[in-house]
mmCIF file of C-alpha atoms in Angstrom:
data_model
loop_
_atom_site.group_PDB
_atom_site.id
_atom_site.type_symbol
_atom_site.label_atom_id
_atom_site.label_comp_id
_atom_site.label_asym_id
_atom_site.label_seq_id
_atom_site.Cartn_x
_atom_site.Cartn_y
_atom_site.Cartn_z
ATOM 1 C CA LYS A 1 20.502 70.512 -31.999
ATOM 2 C CA VAL A 2 18.741 68.857 -29.719
ATOM 3 C CA GLN A 3 19.675 68.774 -26.120
ATOM 4 C CA LEU A 4 18.468 67.358 -22.957
ATOM 5 C CA VAL A 5 19.700 67.798 -19.661
ATOM 6 C CA GLU A 6 18.967 65.907 -16.642
ATOM 7 C CA SER A 7 19.128 67.145 -12.946
ATOM 8 C CA GLY A 8 18.251 66.188 -9.539
ATOM 9 C CA GLY A 9 19.821 62.690 -8.992
ATOM 10 C CA GLY A 10 21.781 62.017 -5.948
ATOM 11 C CA LEU A 11 22.374 59.728 -2.767
ATOM 12 C CA VAL A 12 19.286 58.617 -1.012
ATOM 13 C CA GLN A 13 18.477 56.142 1.742
ATOM 14 C CA PRO A 14 15.781 53.336 0.739
ATOM 15 C CA GLY A 15 12.263 54.929 1.502
ATOM 16 C CA GLY A 16 13.306 58.570 0.369
ATOM 17 C CA SER A 17 12.456 60.469 -2.547
ATOM 18 C CA LEU A 18 14.038 62.318 -5.317
ATOM 19 C CA ARG A 19 12.628 64.721 -8.187
ATOM 20 C CA LEU A 20 14.337 64.291 -11.514
ATOM 21 C CA SER A 21 14.363 67.129 -14.017
ATOM 22 C CA CYS A 22 15.027 67.435 -17.638
ATOM 23 C CA ALA A 23 15.646 70.816 -19.509
ATOM 24 C CA ALA A 24 14.809 70.292 -23.299
ATOM 25 C CA SER A 25 15.793 72.411 -26.148
ATOM 26 C CA GLY A 26 16.449 72.602 -30.049
ATOM 27 C CA PHE A 27 13.248 70.960 -30.869
ATOM 28 C CA PRO A 28 9.568 71.530 -30.431
ATOM 29 C CA PHE A 29 8.711 69.824 -27.322
ATOM 30 C CA ASP A 30 5.396 70.275 -27.282
ATOM 31 C CA GLU A 31 4.859 67.897 -30.230
ATOM 32 C CA ASP A 32 6.985 64.957 -28.486
ATOM 33 C CA ALA A 33 6.081 62.083 -26.421
ATOM 34 C CA MET A 34 8.849 61.927 -23.551
ATOM 35 C CA ALA A 35 10.023 59.165 -21.505
ATOM 36 C CA TRP A 36 12.488 58.480 -18.778
ATOM 37 C CA VAL A 37 14.796 55.330 -18.999
ATOM 38 C CA ARG A 38 17.318 54.211 -16.707
ATOM 39 C CA GLN A 39 20.388 52.015 -16.543
ATOM 40 C CA PRO A 40 21.434 49.918 -13.697
ATOM 41 C CA PRO A 41 24.688 49.013 -12.859
ATOM 42 C CA GLY A 42 25.879 46.326 -15.293
ATOM 43 C CA LYS A 43 22.663 46.203 -17.028
ATOM 44 C CA GLY A 44 21.151 47.847 -20.380
ATOM 45 C CA LEU A 45 18.453 50.634 -20.924
ATOM 46 C CA GLU A 46 14.930 49.902 -19.823
ATOM 47 C CA TRP A 47 12.099 52.260 -19.724
ATOM 48 C CA VAL A 48 10.663 53.641 -16.402
ATOM 49 C CA SER A 49 7.646 55.990 -18.082
ATOM 50 C CA ASP A 50 6.358 57.823 -20.547
ATOM 51 C CA ILE A 51 4.357 60.545 -21.178
ATOM 52 C CA SER A 52 2.282 62.021 -24.337
ATOM 53 C CA SER A 53 2.972 65.465 -25.938
ATOM 54 C CA ARG A 54 0.073 66.755 -24.187
ATOM 55 C CA GLY A 55 1.049 65.302 -20.708
ATOM 56 C CA THR A 56 -1.876 62.647 -20.931
ATOM 57 C CA GLY A 57 -1.983 59.078 -20.816
ATOM 58 C CA PRO A 58 1.228 58.279 -18.702
ATOM 59 C CA SER A 59 2.453 54.960 -18.611
ATOM 60 C CA TYR A 60 4.796 53.129 -15.811
ATOM 61 C CA ALA A 61 6.768 50.198 -15.830
ATOM 62 C CA ASP A 62 5.459 47.661 -13.169
ATOM 63 C CA ALA A 63 8.861 48.131 -10.948
ATOM 64 C CA VAL A 64 7.771 51.870 -10.339
ATOM 65 C CA LYS A 65 4.283 51.994 -10.720
ATOM 66 C CA GLY A 66 2.448 53.410 -7.708
ATOM 67 C CA ARG A 67 5.930 55.079 -6.543
ATOM 68 C CA PHE A 68 6.710 57.117 -9.630
ATOM 69 C CA THR A 69 4.976 60.371 -10.967
ATOM 70 C CA ILE A 70 6.106 61.736 -14.496
ATOM 71 C CA SER A 71 4.935 65.062 -15.609
ATOM 72 C CA ARG A 72 5.713 67.913 -17.963
ATOM 73 C CA ASP A 73 5.658 71.783 -18.295
ATOM 74 C CA ASN A 74 5.369 72.394 -21.987
ATOM 75 C CA ALA A 75 5.484 75.931 -21.381
ATOM 76 C CA LYS A 76 8.973 75.598 -19.997
ATOM 77 C CA ASN A 77 10.205 72.952 -21.919
ATOM 78 C CA MET A 78 10.752 70.621 -18.629
ATOM 79 C CA LEU A 79 9.951 67.014 -18.086
ATOM 80 C CA TYR A 80 9.885 65.801 -14.755
ATOM 81 C CA LEU A 81 9.907 62.677 -12.547
ATOM 82 C CA GLU A 82 8.943 62.521 -8.811
ATOM 83 C CA MET A 83 10.613 59.283 -7.129
ATOM 84 C CA ASN A 84 8.839 58.252 -3.900
ATOM 85 C CA ARG A 85 9.683 54.942 -1.853
ATOM 86 C CA LEU A 86 12.533 54.499 -3.483
ATOM 87 C CA LYS A 87 14.388 51.001 -3.353
ATOM 88 C CA ILE A 88 17.802 49.827 -3.312
ATOM 89 C CA GLU A 89 17.213 48.421 -7.012
ATOM 90 C CA ASP A 90 15.959 51.888 -8.165
ATOM 91 C CA THR A 91 19.826 52.639 -8.241
ATOM 92 C CA ALA A 92 20.640 53.345 -11.761
ATOM 93 C CA MET A 93 21.630 56.382 -14.160
ATOM 94 C CA TYR A 94 18.361 58.099 -15.133
ATOM 95 C CA PHE A 95 17.952 59.542 -18.849
ATOM 96 C CA CYS A 96 14.918 61.534 -20.016
ATOM 97 C CA ALA A 97 14.528 60.783 -23.991
ATOM 98 C CA ILE A 98 12.342 61.751 -26.826
ATOM 99 C CA GLY A 99 9.625 59.283 -27.578
ATOM 100 C CA SER A 100 7.985 56.767 -25.611
ATOM 101 C CA TYR A 101 8.340 52.852 -24.563
ATOM 102 C CA TYR A 102 8.241 51.883 -28.292
ATOM 103 C CA ASN A 103 11.222 54.252 -29.308
ATOM 104 C CA LYS A 104 13.897 51.979 -27.860
ATOM 105 C CA PRO A 105 16.658 52.096 -27.949
ATOM 106 C CA TRP A 106 15.924 55.720 -27.116
ATOM 107 C CA VAL A 107 18.949 57.213 -29.172
ATOM 108 C CA ARG A 108 17.689 60.826 -28.697
ATOM 109 C CA ARG A 109 18.740 61.025 -24.741
ATOM 110 C CA GLY A 110 20.303 63.197 -22.653
ATOM 111 C CA GLN A 111 23.589 62.530 -20.650
ATOM 112 C CA GLY A 112 21.590 61.207 -17.618
ATOM 113 C CA THR A 113 21.811 61.771 -13.801
ATOM 114 C CA GLN A 114 23.001 59.327 -11.417
ATOM 115 C CA VAL A 115 20.560 58.009 -8.555
ATOM 116 C CA THR A 116 21.630 55.758 -5.977
ATOM 117 C CA VAL A 117 19.652 54.419 -3.414
ATOM 118 C CA SER A 118 21.903 52.954 -0.240
ATOM 119 C CA SER A 119 21.613 52.894 3.568
#
């Protein structure tokens, strides 16, 4: 059974940082691209970033480029998202998902972790 468990969300002030983690199990993690997607309050899912199965060629949405960094550890079946210089508009539920930008609507995703950026 595919399991994706996100952690690391929380409340942070604008300009702060958070590191999200996603523990994956139940599928060959090192054979799949992985993505982070988010759902802001009252809006639909939006793609944030993705990374190839080998950890190369990360891609980012324009809204987070230069502030967020995606990475993975295939030995530990873990996916990460380092988020810096957070903005109020980054407030959302963040999900890790199997696949890339092209796998919308990212049906294989976890339960999410809430990130709230507020002063």
